Coordinates of C-alpha atoms and ligand atoms in Angstrom, one line a residue:
Chain G
M1379 CA 105.7 151.5 115.3
S1380 CA 109.2 152.5 114.1
E1381 CA 110.6 149.6 116.1
T1382 CA 108.4 147.0 114.6
Q1383 CA 109.2 148.1 111.1
S1384 CA 112.9 147.2 111.6
V1385 CA 111.9 143.6 112.7
D1386 CA 111.9 141.2 109.7
P1387 CA 108.5 140.1 108.5
E1388 CA 108.9 136.4 109.4
T1389 CA 109.4 137.2 113.0
L1390 CA 106.3 139.4 112.9
I1391 CA 104.2 136.6 111.4
A1392 CA 105.5 134.2 114.1
L1393 CA 104.7 136.7 116.8
A1394 CA 101.2 137.2 115.4
E1395 CA 100.6 133.5 115.2
N1396 CA 101.9 133.0 118.7
E1397 CA 99.4 135.6 120.0
R1398 CA 96.6 133.8 118.4
K1399 CA 97.5 130.5 120.1
T1400 CA 96.2 129.8 123.5
L1401 CA 98.5 129.4 126.5
V1402 CA 97.9 125.6 126.4
E1403 CA 98.9 125.4 122.7
R1404 CA 102.2 127.1 123.4
M1405 CA 103.1 124.9 126.4
P1406 CA 105.3 121.8 125.9
Q1407 CA 103.4 118.5 126.3
W1408 CA 105.5 117.1 129.1
L1409 CA 104.7 120.1 131.2
L1410 CA 101.0 119.7 130.6
V1411 CA 101.1 116.0 131.5
L1412 CA 102.9 116.8 134.8
L1413 CA 100.5 119.7 135.6
F1414 CA 97.4 117.6 134.9
G1415 CA 98.8 114.8 137.0
A1416 CA 99.5 117.2 139.9
A1417 CA 96.0 118.5 139.6
I1418 CA 94.6 115.1 140.0
V1419 CA 96.7 114.4 143.0
G1420 CA 95.6 117.7 144.4
V1421 CA 91.9 116.9 144.0
W1422 CA 92.5 113.5 145.4
Q1423 CA 94.2 114.9 148.5
G1424 CA 91.5 117.5 148.9
A1425 CA 88.8 114.8 148.6
V1426 CA 90.5 112.7 151.3
S1427 CA 91.2 115.6 153.6
Y1428 CA 87.8 117.4 153.5
S1429 CA 85.2 114.9 152.5
G1430 CA 85.5 112.7 155.6
I1431 CA 86.0 109.6 153.5
S1432 CA 87.9 107.1 155.7
E1433 CA 91.5 106.5 154.9
L1434 CA 90.5 102.8 154.9
V1435 CA 88.3 103.3 151.8
L1436 CA 90.4 105.8 149.9
P1437 CA 93.9 106.5 151.2
G1438 CA 95.5 109.8 150.3
P1439 CA 98.3 110.1 147.8
Y1440 CA 100.9 110.2 150.5
Q1441 CA 99.7 106.9 152.0
V1442 CA 99.7 105.3 148.5
L1443 CA 103.3 106.6 147.9
Q1444 CA 104.4 105.0 151.1
D1445 CA 102.7 101.7 150.2
L1446 CA 104.3 101.8 146.8
I1447 CA 107.8 102.4 148.4
F1448 CA 107.1 99.5 150.8
T1449 CA 106.1 97.2 147.9
L1450 CA 109.0 98.1 145.7
K1451 CA 111.5 97.7 148.6
N1452 CA 110.0 94.3 149.4
L1453 CA 110.2 93.4 145.7
F1454 CA 113.9 94.3 145.3
S1455 CA 114.9 92.8 148.6
G1456 CA 113.5 89.4 147.6
G1457 CA 110.5 89.4 150.0
Y1458 CA 107.1 87.9 149.5
V1459 CA 106.3 90.5 146.8
A1460 CA 109.2 89.3 144.8
H1461 CA 108.0 85.7 145.1
A1462 CA 104.5 86.6 144.1
T1463 CA 105.7 88.7 141.1
W1464 CA 107.9 85.8 140.0
I1465 CA 105.0 83.3 140.2
T1466 CA 102.7 85.7 138.2
L1467 CA 105.4 86.4 135.7
V1468 CA 105.8 82.7 135.0
E1469 CA 102.1 82.3 134.6
V1470 CA 101.9 85.2 132.2
V1471 CA 104.8 84.1 130.1
F1472 CA 103.6 80.5 129.8
G1473 CA 100.0 81.6 129.2
F1474 CA 101.1 84.0 126.5
A1475 CA 103.4 81.4 124.9
L1476 CA 100.6 78.9 124.9
A1477 CA 98.1 81.4 123.5
S1478 CA 100.7 82.3 120.8
A1479 CA 101.2 78.7 119.9
I1480 CA 97.5 77.8 119.8
G1481 CA 96.6 81.0 118.0
L1482 CA 99.3 80.6 115.3
T1483 CA 98.4 77.0 114.7
L1484 CA 94.7 77.6 114.6
G1485 CA 95.1 80.8 112.6
M1486 CA 97.2 78.9 110.0
I1487 CA 94.7 76.1 109.7
I1488 CA 91.9 78.6 109.3
G1489 CA 93.8 80.9 106.9
A1490 CA 95.3 78.1 104.8
T1491 CA 92.7 75.4 104.5
A1492 CA 89.1 75.4 103.3
F1493 CA 88.1 73.1 106.1
G1494 CA 89.5 75.5 108.7
R1495 CA 87.8 78.5 107.2
K1496 CA 84.5 76.8 106.8
A1497 CA 84.3 74.4 109.8
I1498 CA 86.6 75.7 112.5
M1499 CA 86.2 79.4 112.1
P1500 CA 82.6 79.6 113.3
Y1501 CA 83.5 77.8 116.5
V1502 CA 86.3 80.3 117.2
V1503 CA 84.0 83.2 116.6
A1504 CA 81.4 81.6 118.8
I1505 CA 83.9 81.1 121.7
N1506 CA 85.0 84.7 121.3
T1507 CA 81.5 86.1 121.8
M1508 CA 81.3 84.3 125.2
P1509 CA 82.3 86.2 128.3
K1510 CA 85.4 84.2 128.7
V1511 CA 86.2 85.1 132.3
A1512 CA 83.0 83.3 133.3
F1513 CA 84.9 80.1 132.7
A1514 CA 87.4 80.8 135.4
P1515 CA 85.8 78.6 138.1
L1516 CA 85.8 75.7 135.6
F1517 CA 89.5 76.1 134.9
V1518 CA 90.2 75.9 138.6
A1519 CA 88.1 72.8 138.8
W1520 CA 89.9 71.2 135.8
F1521 CA 93.4 72.3 136.5
G1522 CA 93.5 72.8 140.2
F1523 CA 94.8 75.6 142.4
G1524 CA 98.4 75.6 141.1
I1525 CA 99.8 77.7 138.3
E1526 CA 98.4 75.4 135.6
S1527 CA 94.8 76.8 135.9
K1528 CA 96.1 80.4 135.6
I1529 CA 98.2 79.5 132.6
M1530 CA 95.2 77.9 130.9
M1531 CA 93.0 80.8 131.8
A1532 CA 95.4 83.3 130.3
A1533 CA 95.8 81.2 127.2
F1534 CA 92.1 80.7 126.8
I1535 CA 91.4 84.5 127.0
S1536 CA 94.2 85.6 124.7
F1537 CA 94.5 83.0 121.9
F1538 CA 91.7 84.6 120.0
P1539 CA 93.3 87.8 118.7
V1540 CA 96.3 85.8 117.6
T1541 CA 94.1 83.3 115.8
I1542 CA 92.0 85.9 114.0
N1543 CA 94.9 88.1 113.0
T1544 CA 96.9 85.2 111.7
A1545 CA 94.0 84.0 109.6
A1546 CA 93.2 87.5 108.4
G1547 CA 96.9 88.1 107.5
L1548 CA 97.1 84.9 105.5
A1549 CA 94.0 85.7 103.7
A1550 CA 95.2 89.2 102.8
T1551 CA 98.1 88.0 100.7
D1552 CA 98.8 90.3 97.8
S1553 CA 97.1 88.8 94.7
S1554 CA 99.9 89.6 92.3
M1555 CA 102.5 88.0 94.6
A1556 CA 100.3 84.9 94.8
M1557 CA 100.2 84.9 91.0
L1558 CA 104.0 85.1 91.0
F1559 CA 104.2 82.0 93.2
R1560 CA 101.8 80.2 91.0
S1561 CA 103.9 81.0 87.9
L1562 CA 106.9 79.5 89.8
E1563 CA 104.9 76.3 90.4
A1564 CA 105.3 76.8 94.2
N1565 CA 103.4 74.1 96.2
R1566 CA 101.0 75.0 99.0
W1567 CA 103.6 74.6 101.7
Q1568 CA 106.1 76.8 99.9
T1569 CA 103.5 79.5 99.3
L1570 CA 102.5 79.4 103.0
I1571 CA 106.0 79.6 104.4
K1572 CA 107.7 81.8 101.9
L1573 CA 104.8 84.1 101.0
Q1574 CA 101.8 84.1 103.2
M1575 CA 103.4 83.8 106.6
P1576 CA 105.9 86.6 106.0
F1577 CA 103.2 88.7 104.5
A1578 CA 101.0 88.1 107.6
T1579 CA 103.6 89.0 110.2
P1580 CA 102.4 92.6 110.7
Y1581 CA 98.9 91.2 111.3
I1582 CA 100.2 88.5 113.6
F1583 CA 102.2 90.9 115.7
A1584 CA 99.1 93.1 116.2
G1585 CA 97.4 90.0 117.5
L1586 CA 100.3 89.1 119.8
K1587 CA 100.3 92.6 121.3
L1588 CA 96.7 92.2 122.3
A1589 CA 97.4 88.7 123.6
A1590 CA 100.3 90.1 125.8
V1591 CA 97.9 92.4 127.6
W1592 CA 95.0 89.9 127.7
S1593 CA 97.2 87.1 129.2
V1594 CA 97.8 89.3 132.3
I1595 CA 94.1 89.8 132.6
G1596 CA 93.6 86.0 132.3
V1597 CA 96.2 85.3 135.0
V1598 CA 94.7 87.8 137.4
V1599 CA 91.2 86.4 137.0
G1600 CA 92.6 82.9 137.5
E1601 CA 94.4 84.0 140.7
Y1602 CA 91.3 85.8 142.0
M1603 CA 89.3 82.5 141.5
G1604 CA 91.9 79.9 142.3
G1605 CA 94.2 81.5 144.9
G1606 CA 97.8 80.5 144.6
E1607 CA 100.9 82.6 145.4
G1608 CA 100.8 85.3 142.7
L1609 CA 100.2 89.0 142.7
G1610 CA 96.5 88.5 142.1
E1611 CA 96.3 86.7 145.4
L1612 CA 98.2 89.5 147.1
V1613 CA 95.7 92.0 145.7
R1614 CA 92.8 89.9 146.8
V1615 CA 94.1 89.6 150.4
A1616 CA 95.1 93.3 150.6
A1617 CA 91.7 94.3 149.4
S1618 CA 89.9 92.1 151.9
Q1619 CA 92.0 93.8 154.6
L1620 CA 91.1 97.2 153.2
R1621 CA 94.7 98.0 152.5
V1622 CA 93.8 100.0 149.4
G1623 CA 97.2 101.6 149.1
R1624 CA 98.8 98.1 148.8
V1625 CA 96.2 97.2 146.2
F1626 CA 97.2 100.2 144.1
A1627 CA 100.9 99.4 144.4
Q1628 CA 100.4 95.8 143.4
I1629 CA 98.1 96.7 140.5
L1630 CA 100.9 99.0 139.3
L1631 CA 103.3 96.0 139.4
L1632 CA 100.8 94.0 137.3
S1633 CA 100.6 96.8 134.8
L1634 CA 104.3 97.0 134.5
M1635 CA 104.4 93.3 133.9
G1636 CA 101.8 93.6 131.1
L1637 CA 103.9 96.5 129.7
S1638 CA 107.1 94.4 129.7
V1639 CA 105.5 91.5 127.8
F1640 CA 104.1 94.1 125.4
G1641 CA 107.5 95.7 125.0
F1642 CA 109.1 92.4 124.4
V1643 CA 106.6 91.6 121.6
T1644 CA 107.2 95.1 120.2
L1645 CA 111.0 94.4 120.1
L1646 CA 110.4 91.2 118.3
E1647 CA 108.1 93.0 115.9
R1648 CA 110.8 95.6 115.1
Y1649 CA 113.1 92.7 114.2
F1650 CA 110.7 90.6 112.1
V1651 CA 108.8 93.4 110.4
R1652 CA 111.7 95.8 109.8
W1653 CA 110.9 95.6 106.1
K1654 CA 107.7 97.5 106.6
K1655 CA 108.7 101.2 106.8
Chain I
M1439 CA 122.3 74.6 72.9
H1440 CA 118.7 73.5 72.0
A1441 CA 118.5 71.9 68.6
P1442 CA 115.3 72.7 66.7
R1443 CA 112.8 69.9 67.0
P1444 CA 112.9 67.6 64.0
D1445 CA 109.2 68.2 63.3
G1446 CA 110.0 71.9 63.1
A1447 CA 107.4 72.9 65.6
P1448 CA 107.5 76.6 66.5
I1449 CA 108.5 77.3 70.1
L1450 CA 105.0 78.7 70.8
R1451 CA 101.8 78.1 68.9
L1452 CA 98.4 79.4 69.8
T1453 CA 95.4 77.8 68.0
N1454 CA 92.0 79.5 68.2
V1455 CA 92.5 80.4 71.9
N1456 CA 89.5 81.9 73.5
K1457 CA 88.7 83.4 76.9
H1458 CA 85.5 84.7 78.1
Y1459 CA 84.9 86.0 81.6
R1460 CA 81.5 85.7 83.0
R1461 CA 80.3 88.6 85.1
A1462 CA 77.2 88.6 87.2
R1463 CA 75.6 92.0 87.1
Q1464 CA 72.3 92.8 88.7
G1465 CA 71.1 89.2 88.5
Q1466 CA 71.9 88.7 84.9
S1467 CA 75.3 87.5 83.8
D1468 CA 77.0 89.0 80.8
I1469 CA 80.0 87.6 79.1
I1470 CA 83.2 89.5 78.2
H1471 CA 85.3 88.1 75.3
A1472 CA 88.8 89.0 76.5
A1473 CA 90.3 86.8 73.8
K1474 CA 88.6 85.5 70.6
D1475 CA 90.2 83.0 68.2
V1476 CA 93.8 84.1 69.0
S1477 CA 96.2 82.2 66.8
F1478 CA 99.9 82.8 66.1
D1479 CA 103.2 81.0 66.0
L1480 CA 106.5 82.3 67.3
E1481 CA 109.9 80.9 66.3
R1482 CA 112.8 80.5 68.6
G1483 CA 114.6 83.9 69.1
Q1484 CA 111.7 86.0 67.9
L1485 CA 110.6 89.0 69.8
A1486 CA 107.0 89.8 69.5
S1487 CA 105.0 92.7 70.9
L1488 CA 101.4 93.0 71.6
V1489 CA 99.7 96.3 71.4
G1490 CA 96.1 97.3 71.9
A1491 CA 93.8 99.6 73.8
S1492 CA 93.5 99.3 77.6
G1493 CA 91.2 96.4 78.5
C1494 CA 91.3 94.7 75.2
G1495 CA 92.7 91.4 76.6
K1496 CA 96.5 91.7 76.4
S1497 CA 97.2 90.6 80.0
T1498 CA 94.6 87.9 79.6
V1499 CA 96.5 86.4 76.6
L1500 CA 99.8 86.6 78.4
K1501 CA 98.4 84.9 81.6
M1502 CA 96.9 82.1 79.5
I1503 CA 100.3 81.4 77.9
A1504 CA 101.9 81.5 81.3
G1505 CA 99.3 78.9 82.5
L1506 CA 97.9 81.2 85.2
I1507 CA 94.4 81.2 83.9
P1508 CA 92.8 78.5 81.8
A1509 CA 91.6 79.2 78.3
T1510 CA 88.0 78.6 77.6
G1511 CA 88.8 77.2 74.2
G1512 CA 91.6 76.4 71.8
E1513 CA 95.1 75.1 72.4
I1514 CA 98.5 76.5 73.4
Q1515 CA 101.6 74.5 72.6
L1516 CA 105.1 75.0 73.8
K1517 CA 107.6 73.3 71.5
G1518 CA 104.9 71.1 70.2
D1519 CA 103.6 70.0 73.6
K1520 CA 100.2 71.1 74.9
L1521 CA 100.5 73.5 77.8
T1522 CA 98.3 72.8 80.7
G1523 CA 99.7 75.0 83.5
P1524 CA 102.7 77.0 84.5
N1525 CA 106.0 75.8 83.0
E1526 CA 109.5 76.3 84.0
Q1527 CA 110.5 77.2 80.4
I1528 CA 108.3 80.2 80.7
G1529 CA 109.2 83.3 82.7
I1530 CA 106.7 86.0 83.3
M1531 CA 106.9 89.5 84.5
F1532 CA 103.8 91.3 85.7
Q1533 CA 102.7 94.9 85.3
Q1534 CA 103.9 95.5 88.8
P1535 CA 107.4 94.5 90.0
T1536 CA 105.9 92.4 92.8
L1537 CA 109.2 92.0 94.8
L1538 CA 108.8 90.5 98.2
P1539 CA 109.5 93.4 100.6
W1540 CA 111.0 91.2 103.4
R1541 CA 113.7 89.8 101.1
S1542 CA 116.8 91.5 99.9
V1543 CA 117.0 92.2 96.2
L1544 CA 119.4 89.3 95.7
E1545 CA 117.1 86.9 97.6
N1546 CA 114.3 88.1 95.4
V1547 CA 116.2 87.4 92.3
L1548 CA 117.0 83.9 93.6
L1549 CA 113.4 83.1 94.6
P1550 CA 112.5 81.2 91.4
I1551 CA 115.5 78.9 91.9
E1552 CA 114.8 78.5 95.6
I1553 CA 111.2 77.4 94.9
R1554 CA 111.9 75.2 91.9
E1555 CA 115.2 73.6 93.1
G1556 CA 115.6 74.4 96.8
R1557 CA 117.8 76.5 99.0
G1558 CA 121.0 74.7 98.0
A1559 CA 120.5 75.4 94.4
A1560 CA 119.7 79.0 95.1
K1561 CA 122.9 79.4 97.1
A1562 CA 124.9 77.9 94.2
A1563 CA 123.3 80.3 91.8
R1564 CA 124.3 83.4 93.7
D1565 CA 127.1 84.3 91.3
R1566 CA 124.8 84.1 88.4
A1567 CA 122.2 86.3 90.1
M1568 CA 124.9 88.8 91.0
Q1569 CA 126.0 88.9 87.3
L1570 CA 122.4 89.7 86.3
L1571 CA 122.2 92.4 88.9
Q1572 CA 125.5 93.8 87.7
M1573 CA 124.1 93.9 84.2
A1574 CA 121.0 95.7 85.4
G1575 CA 123.1 98.2 87.2
L1576 CA 121.9 97.0 90.6
A1577 CA 125.0 95.4 92.0
E1578 CA 125.3 97.9 94.8
F1579 CA 121.7 97.2 95.8
A1580 CA 122.0 93.4 96.0
H1581 CA 121.6 93.5 99.7
A1582 CA 119.2 96.3 100.0
V1583 CA 115.5 95.6 100.5
P1584 CA 113.0 96.5 97.7
G1585 CA 111.7 99.4 99.7
E1586 CA 114.9 101.2 99.0
L1587 CA 114.6 100.9 95.2
S1588 CA 113.0 103.4 92.9
G1589 CA 110.2 102.2 90.6
G1590 CA 112.6 101.7 87.7
M1591 CA 115.1 99.8 89.8
A1592 CA 112.4 97.5 91.1
Q1593 CA 111.3 96.8 87.6
R1594 CA 114.9 96.0 86.6
A1595 CA 115.2 93.6 89.6
A1596 CA 112.0 91.9 88.5
I1597 CA 113.6 91.4 85.1
C1598 CA 116.7 89.8 86.7
R1599 CA 114.3 87.5 88.7
M1600 CA 112.6 86.5 85.5
L1601 CA 115.9 85.8 83.7
V1602 CA 117.7 83.9 86.5
T1603 CA 116.1 80.5 85.6
Q1604 CA 117.1 81.1 82.0
P1605 CA 113.6 80.4 80.6
E1606 CA 113.2 80.0 76.9
L1607 CA 110.1 82.0 76.6
L1608 CA 109.8 85.4 78.3
L1609 CA 106.4 87.1 78.8
L1610 CA 106.5 90.7 79.8
D1611 CA 103.4 92.7 80.7
E1612 CA 104.1 96.4 80.2
P1613 CA 107.5 95.9 81.8
F1614 CA 108.7 99.5 81.4
G1615 CA 105.3 101.2 81.7
A1616 CA 106.2 103.0 84.9
L1617 CA 109.5 104.3 83.6
D1618 CA 110.3 107.7 82.2
E1619 CA 111.0 108.0 78.5
F1620 CA 114.8 108.1 78.9
T1621 CA 115.2 105.1 81.2
R1622 CA 112.7 103.3 79.1
E1623 CA 114.8 103.7 75.9
Q1624 CA 117.9 102.4 77.7
M1625 CA 116.0 99.4 79.1
N1626 CA 114.7 98.6 75.6
V1627 CA 118.2 98.6 74.1
E1628 CA 119.4 96.5 77.0
F1629 CA 116.5 94.1 76.8
E1630 CA 117.0 93.5 73.1
R1631 CA 120.6 92.7 73.7
I1632 CA 119.8 90.2 76.5
C1633 CA 117.2 88.4 74.4
R1634 CA 119.6 88.1 71.4
S1635 CA 122.5 86.9 73.5
R1636 CA 120.4 84.0 74.9
E1637 CA 118.3 83.4 71.8
A1638 CA 115.3 83.9 74.0
T1639 CA 111.8 84.2 72.6
A1640 CA 109.7 87.0 74.1
I1641 CA 106.3 88.6 74.0
I1642 CA 106.1 92.1 75.3
V1643 CA 102.8 93.8 76.0
T1644 CA 103.1 97.5 75.7
H1645 CA 101.0 100.7 75.4
S1646 CA 103.6 102.4 73.4
I1647 CA 103.6 101.8 69.6
Q1648 CA 107.1 103.1 69.3
E1649 CA 108.4 100.6 71.9
A1650 CA 106.5 97.8 70.2
V1651 CA 108.1 98.5 66.8
F1652 CA 111.5 99.1 68.4
L1653 CA 111.7 95.8 70.2
A1654 CA 109.9 93.4 68.0
D1655 CA 110.3 91.2 65.0
A1656 CA 106.5 91.0 64.8
V1657 CA 103.9 93.3 66.3
F1658 CA 100.5 91.8 67.1
V1659 CA 97.8 94.5 67.0
M1660 CA 94.8 93.7 69.2
S1661 CA 91.3 95.2 69.0
P1662 CA 88.9 95.2 72.0
R1663 CA 85.5 93.4 72.6
P1664 CA 86.1 90.8 71.5
G1665 CA 89.8 90.7 72.0
R1666 CA 91.1 89.7 68.6
I1667 CA 94.5 90.0 66.9
I1668 CA 93.5 92.0 63.9
K1669 CA 97.0 92.0 62.3
R1670 CA 100.5 90.7 62.6
I1671 CA 103.0 93.1 61.2
E1672 CA 106.6 91.8 60.6
I1673 CA 109.1 94.5 61.4
D1674 CA 111.9 94.4 59.0
L1675 CA 114.5 96.5 60.7
P1676 CA 118.2 95.5 61.2
R1677 CA 119.3 94.2 64.6
P1678 CA 120.7 95.4 66.9
R1679 CA 118.2 98.2 67.1
T1680 CA 119.6 101.6 67.9
S1681 CA 118.1 104.8 69.2
D1682 CA 118.6 106.6 65.9
M1683 CA 116.4 104.2 64.1
I1684 CA 113.4 105.8 65.8
T1685 CA 113.7 108.8 63.5
S1686 CA 114.0 106.7 60.3
T1687 CA 111.2 106.8 57.8
R1688 CA 110.9 103.0 57.8
F1689 CA 110.4 103.0 61.6
N1690 CA 107.8 105.7 61.4
D1691 CA 105.9 104.0 58.6
Y1692 CA 105.5 101.0 60.9
V1693 CA 104.4 103.3 63.7
R1694 CA 101.8 105.0 61.5
E1695 CA 100.5 101.7 60.1
I1696 CA 99.9 100.4 63.7
H1697 CA 98.5 103.7 64.8
D1698 CA 96.0 103.7 62.0
L1699 CA 95.0 100.2 62.8
L1700 CA 94.4 101.1 66.4
F1701 CA 92.7 104.5 66.0
G1702 CA 91.7 104.7 62.3
G1703 CA 88.5 102.7 62.8
E1704 CA 87.3 105.0 65.6
K1705 CA 87.9 108.1 63.5
E1706 CA 85.9 106.7 60.6
A1707 CA 83.1 105.7 63.0
A1708 CA 83.1 109.2 64.4
H1709 CA 82.5 110.7 60.9
V1710 CA 79.4 108.6 60.3
Ligands
LIG1409 N1 89.2 88.1 86.5 C1 88.4 88.8 85.6 N2 87.1 88.7 85.8 C2 86.3 89.3 84.9 N3 86.7 90.1 83.9 C3 88.0 90.2 83.7 C4 89.0 89.6 84.6 N4 90.2 89.9 84.1 C5 90.0 90.7 83.1 N5 88.7 90.9 82.8 C6 88.1 91.7 81.7 O1 88.7 91.2 80.5 C7 89.1 92.3 79.6 C8 90.6 92.2 79.3 O2 91.3 92.5 80.5 P1 92.9 92.5 80.4 O3 93.4 92.6 81.8 O4 93.4 91.3 79.6 O5 93.2 93.8 79.5 P2 94.5 94.5 79.1 O6 94.5 94.5 77.6 O7 95.7 93.9 79.7 O8 94.3 96.0 79.6 P3 95.5 97.0 80.2 O9 96.2 97.5 79.0 O10 94.6 98.1 80.8 O11 96.3 96.2 81.2 C9 88.7 93.6 80.4 O12 87.5 94.1 79.9 C10 88.5 93.1 81.8 O13 87.4 93.8 82.4
LIG1410 MG1 97.1 94.5 81.3

């Protein structure tokens, strides 16, 4: 007791609080993430070793790691994985660009004109409620087995969030700023370009981020349906050969691709929306 | 610079201006008279202030003069010509500073020129805008974004934006409402100086009776429901106005008179 009396009160309070906290609350987050990941891998390994599931259906973590290393090696040495990644990347980038262009244009028409709001908007909403991937075979029929059908599929799936967010952003314009522009006798074009569009940029970027992720989905669906030379085709072939480890590794590449496009959009957003704290 | 019109028309004339808003409430619509038979003249260089209880129709009157909302009756004339919409001779400042957050302070100040005369003209007017910012004590913040300004600084930037096109008639809706007493007094002195140096005519809406008297040649006292101007009081105090006038008997007589007009009626009603 005499010892604790010499300790300053704040330390005592901190100690008391620490005692009340559980072990998990006191551990740093990165450690927990690692531990949980390791636990999953452990369970996975255990399931593969003791359940009698065939390696062909569910490979163990070690097998997957080897497949991942193989895939990455192939990618960086310019093998067929590199070629497939390049094809898919081109499809994603063009699909995303097309979705952005269509979405921005349509969103501006809907957000800035009464005709767009009243006549076009219902159709856009109707299209969005459809299960869009169901159109994939049609896109193959219309645009063939080349990269065009994948680009169109990606654009078709991902133009919607850009459209809606652009329209919503334009409609959200601050009413007192709109009043200011009216007092300055700004015409509709000036109001759109100098007020409504800049005001809508945070909304637009939220839509673009969704579109970045969705265009990867569109491309993969297009490749599953229409073949070609992309990563989606590799996944399809590997799966049909029951090389599940390869499938995992290739899906990881696809995720990284989606993440990169997403990251690129985020960088652009940082630049264009830097006024928003 | 501008010779008075030969016919001697005042710079601003309101004749029986009316405004009612229609509100649909639970099926039946009721009508709010935000302005009823508002009539007054302002001569060039006059500063007028408009005081009245919250919701009596001050902003409505100002927006009608600015051509932002149509009057439901009566006529507004600027230098003898009927006003039908926004006019470049009129500058308005709203209750909020409404600076565009994605533009620098300087670009915000130049916005009216950019919209009315194009980018080239805005570029050519940079020096003038910088002078205004200097005068408002914002020279260092010309290239900052509005997010970096305090409330009072944003308000001052909005004043610069209103002044940059050198409008002849200035309309200010509680321009200093968000400021502390001290800054407010400084702004009042500065504002009076600017208006006199350009021979600008101005209407200032304010909640503060003291501010109304301090700034104005004429105070319009408004009463609510319907929004009417119940009295125009000419303020006969020497210009330039100085802070020590606030303690003078004359100043305080004006303040009391307006106060009684605004609140006296209610007191009597309470006694009944
Ligand atoms: N767009 C509108 N639609 C319906 N009623 C309105 C509208 N704008 C104002 N009013 C009504 O008109 C009356 C006057 O409003 P106004 O904004 O002119 O008041 P104010 O004197 O400026 O008040 P404050 O000092 O609080 O700013 C209020 O009763 C308000 O409810
Ligand atoms: Mg008001």
